[in-house]
Structures are given as C-alpha cells and as structure tokens.
mmCIF file of C-alpha atoms in Angstrom:
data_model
loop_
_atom_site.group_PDB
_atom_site.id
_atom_site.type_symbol
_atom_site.label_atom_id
_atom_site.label_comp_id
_atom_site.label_asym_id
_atom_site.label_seq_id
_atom_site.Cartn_x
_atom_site.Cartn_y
_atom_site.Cartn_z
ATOM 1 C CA UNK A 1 96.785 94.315 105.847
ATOM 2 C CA UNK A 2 99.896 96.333 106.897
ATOM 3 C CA UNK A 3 99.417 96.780 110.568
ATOM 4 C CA UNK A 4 101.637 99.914 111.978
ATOM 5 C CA UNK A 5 101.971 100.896 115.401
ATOM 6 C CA UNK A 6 104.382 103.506 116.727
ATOM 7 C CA UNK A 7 105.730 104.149 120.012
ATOM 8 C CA UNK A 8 106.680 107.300 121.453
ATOM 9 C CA UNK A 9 107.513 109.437 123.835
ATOM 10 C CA UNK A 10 105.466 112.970 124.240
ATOM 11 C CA UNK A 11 108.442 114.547 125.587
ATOM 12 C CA UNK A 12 110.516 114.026 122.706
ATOM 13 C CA UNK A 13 108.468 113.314 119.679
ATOM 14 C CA UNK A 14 108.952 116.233 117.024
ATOM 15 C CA UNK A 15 105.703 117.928 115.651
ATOM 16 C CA UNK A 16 106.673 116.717 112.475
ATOM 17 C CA UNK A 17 106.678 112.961 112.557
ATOM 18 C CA UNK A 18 103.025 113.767 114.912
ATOM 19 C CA UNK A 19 101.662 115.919 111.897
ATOM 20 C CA UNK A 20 102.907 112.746 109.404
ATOM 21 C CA UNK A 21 100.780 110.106 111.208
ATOM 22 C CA UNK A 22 98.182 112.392 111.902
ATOM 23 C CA UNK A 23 98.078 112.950 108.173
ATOM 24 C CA UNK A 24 97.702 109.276 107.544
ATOM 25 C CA UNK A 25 94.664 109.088 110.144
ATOM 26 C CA UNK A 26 92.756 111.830 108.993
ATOM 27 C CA UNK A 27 92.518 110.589 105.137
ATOM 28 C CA UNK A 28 90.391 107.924 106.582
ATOM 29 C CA UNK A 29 88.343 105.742 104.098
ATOM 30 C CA UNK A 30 89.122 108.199 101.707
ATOM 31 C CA UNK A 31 93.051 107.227 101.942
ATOM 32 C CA UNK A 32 92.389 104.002 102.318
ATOM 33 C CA UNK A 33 90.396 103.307 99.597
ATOM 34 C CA UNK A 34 93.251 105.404 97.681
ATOM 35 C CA UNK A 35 95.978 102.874 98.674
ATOM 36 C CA UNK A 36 93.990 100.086 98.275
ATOM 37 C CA UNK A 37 93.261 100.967 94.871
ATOM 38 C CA UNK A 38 96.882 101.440 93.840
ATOM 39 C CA UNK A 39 98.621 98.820 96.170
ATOM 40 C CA UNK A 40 96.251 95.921 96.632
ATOM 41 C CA UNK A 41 96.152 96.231 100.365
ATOM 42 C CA UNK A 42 95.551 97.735 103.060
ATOM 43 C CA UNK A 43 97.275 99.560 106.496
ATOM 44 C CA UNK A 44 96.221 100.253 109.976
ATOM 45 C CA UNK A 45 98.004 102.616 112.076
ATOM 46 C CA UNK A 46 98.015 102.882 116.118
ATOM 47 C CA UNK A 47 99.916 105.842 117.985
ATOM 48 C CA UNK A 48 100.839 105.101 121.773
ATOM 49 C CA UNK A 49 102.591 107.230 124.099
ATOM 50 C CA UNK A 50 105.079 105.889 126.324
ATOM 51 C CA UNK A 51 106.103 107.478 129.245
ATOM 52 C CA UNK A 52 108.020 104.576 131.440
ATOM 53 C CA UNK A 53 109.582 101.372 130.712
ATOM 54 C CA UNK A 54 107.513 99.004 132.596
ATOM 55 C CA UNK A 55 104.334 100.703 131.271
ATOM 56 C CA UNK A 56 101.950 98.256 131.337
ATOM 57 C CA UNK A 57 100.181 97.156 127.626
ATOM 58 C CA UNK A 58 103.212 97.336 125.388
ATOM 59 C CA UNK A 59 104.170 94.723 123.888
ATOM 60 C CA UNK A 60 106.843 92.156 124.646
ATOM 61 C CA UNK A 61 109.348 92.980 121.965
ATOM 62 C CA UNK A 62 108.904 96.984 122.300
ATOM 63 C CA UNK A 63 109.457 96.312 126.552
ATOM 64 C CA UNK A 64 112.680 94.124 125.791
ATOM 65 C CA UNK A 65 114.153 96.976 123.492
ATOM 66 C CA UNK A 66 112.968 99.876 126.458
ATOM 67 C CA UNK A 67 114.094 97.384 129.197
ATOM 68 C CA UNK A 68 117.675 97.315 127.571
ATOM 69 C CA UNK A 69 118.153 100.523 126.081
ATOM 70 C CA UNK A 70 115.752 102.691 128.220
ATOM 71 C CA UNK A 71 113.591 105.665 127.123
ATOM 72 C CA UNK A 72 115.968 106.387 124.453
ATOM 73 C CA UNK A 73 114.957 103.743 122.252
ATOM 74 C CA UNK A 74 112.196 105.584 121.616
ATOM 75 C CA UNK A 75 110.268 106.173 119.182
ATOM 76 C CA UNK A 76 109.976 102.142 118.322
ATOM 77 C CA UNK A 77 108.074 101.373 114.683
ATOM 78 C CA UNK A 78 106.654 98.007 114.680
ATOM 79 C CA UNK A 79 105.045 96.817 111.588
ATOM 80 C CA UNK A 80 103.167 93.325 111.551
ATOM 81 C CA UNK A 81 104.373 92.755 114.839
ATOM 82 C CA UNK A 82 107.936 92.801 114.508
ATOM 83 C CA UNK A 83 109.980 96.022 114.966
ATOM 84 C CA UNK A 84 111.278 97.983 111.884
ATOM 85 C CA UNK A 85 113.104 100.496 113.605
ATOM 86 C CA UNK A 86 113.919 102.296 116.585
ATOM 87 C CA UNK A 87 115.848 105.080 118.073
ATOM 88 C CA UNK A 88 116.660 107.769 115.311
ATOM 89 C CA UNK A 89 115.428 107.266 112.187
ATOM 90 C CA UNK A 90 113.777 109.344 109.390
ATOM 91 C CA UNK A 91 109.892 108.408 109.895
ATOM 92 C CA UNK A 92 109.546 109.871 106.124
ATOM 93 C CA UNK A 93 112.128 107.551 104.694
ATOM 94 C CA UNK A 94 110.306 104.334 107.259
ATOM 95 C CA UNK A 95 106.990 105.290 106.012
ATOM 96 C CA UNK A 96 107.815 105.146 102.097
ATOM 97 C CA UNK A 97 108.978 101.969 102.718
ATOM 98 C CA UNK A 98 107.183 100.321 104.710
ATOM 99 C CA UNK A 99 103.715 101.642 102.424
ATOM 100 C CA UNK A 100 105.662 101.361 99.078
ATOM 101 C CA UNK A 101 104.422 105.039 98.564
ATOM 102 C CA UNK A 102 106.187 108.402 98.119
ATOM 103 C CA UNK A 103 105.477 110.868 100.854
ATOM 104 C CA UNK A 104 105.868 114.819 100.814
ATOM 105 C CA UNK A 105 105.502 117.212 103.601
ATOM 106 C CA UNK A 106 105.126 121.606 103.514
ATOM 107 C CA UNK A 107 106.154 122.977 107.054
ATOM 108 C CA UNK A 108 105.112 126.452 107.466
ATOM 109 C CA UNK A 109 107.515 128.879 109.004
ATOM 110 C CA UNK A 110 105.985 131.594 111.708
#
C-alpha cells in the first residue's frame, strides 16, 4: 500500500491541486479497485490543513521541515512516511510519479 498524506496550508493551497486530491477521494472503491487492477497495489490518501508550526499531530519530519523553513514549506507530500517533496512543486508531475499513472485535468474558465 502507497500511503499519501499531504500537508497544506488553506490560505495558500490553489483550487487546483484541492480539486486533484479530491478527485482521487471521490473514485473511492471504484478507483481503487481500478489501480489495483492495473498496478498490483494499492494507495491511501490523507489531506491535513496546517495553519501553525507547532500544530499539534503532525508528524516529526513535516514539524522539523515547518520548524526550519516556516509556513512556507508548505504544502509538504509525504509518501510512506518519508517526505517526497515540499515547497513548490507540480502536484500533477508528484502524483504521476509517485502512483506510476498518467494524470489529466479540464479547468473550466468563467
């Protein structure tokens, strides 16, 4: 099992990389059973905000990288407990790796 979790802050996430997890969730056993099927495995994903540094509940190695960098850090992608990236970075390009799976998105204009 792949297990993803993603820090962020909900100040400065974009809509976009919200709408791209939220994608993930809602396919449920549906999209599980999908990737299963093709990759032999499976993946769990958590979202949490994070509106301090000292916020009580993260986990040591996402505080250390908040502690030294601050709120800026942010948003942290930690995949089977280590950290994959953090700062600015493409959450498309992360999520294609880390899920070995190609990813496409349609963003409506208004």
């Amino acid at each position: 099992m792949i297990k993803i979790n993603y820090f962020y802050s909900p100040e400065k996430e974009s809509e976009i990389n919200l709408e791209i997890w939220k994608s993930f969730i809602d396919s449920g056993e549906e999209g599980q059973r999908i990737y299963k099927e093709h990759n032999n495995d499976t993946y769990e994903i958590q979202l949490s905000e994070v509106t301090e540094v000292e916020q009580g509940g993260l986990p040591a190695i996402v505080k250390d990288i908040l502690t030294a960098s601050g709120m800026s850090a942010l948003p942290v992608l930690v995949v089977n407990n280590k950290v994959y990236k953090y700062g600015s970075f493409s959450l498309i390009d992360a999520v294609e790796d880390v899920l070995d799976i190609g990813f496409s998105i349609q963003v409506e204009e208004e």
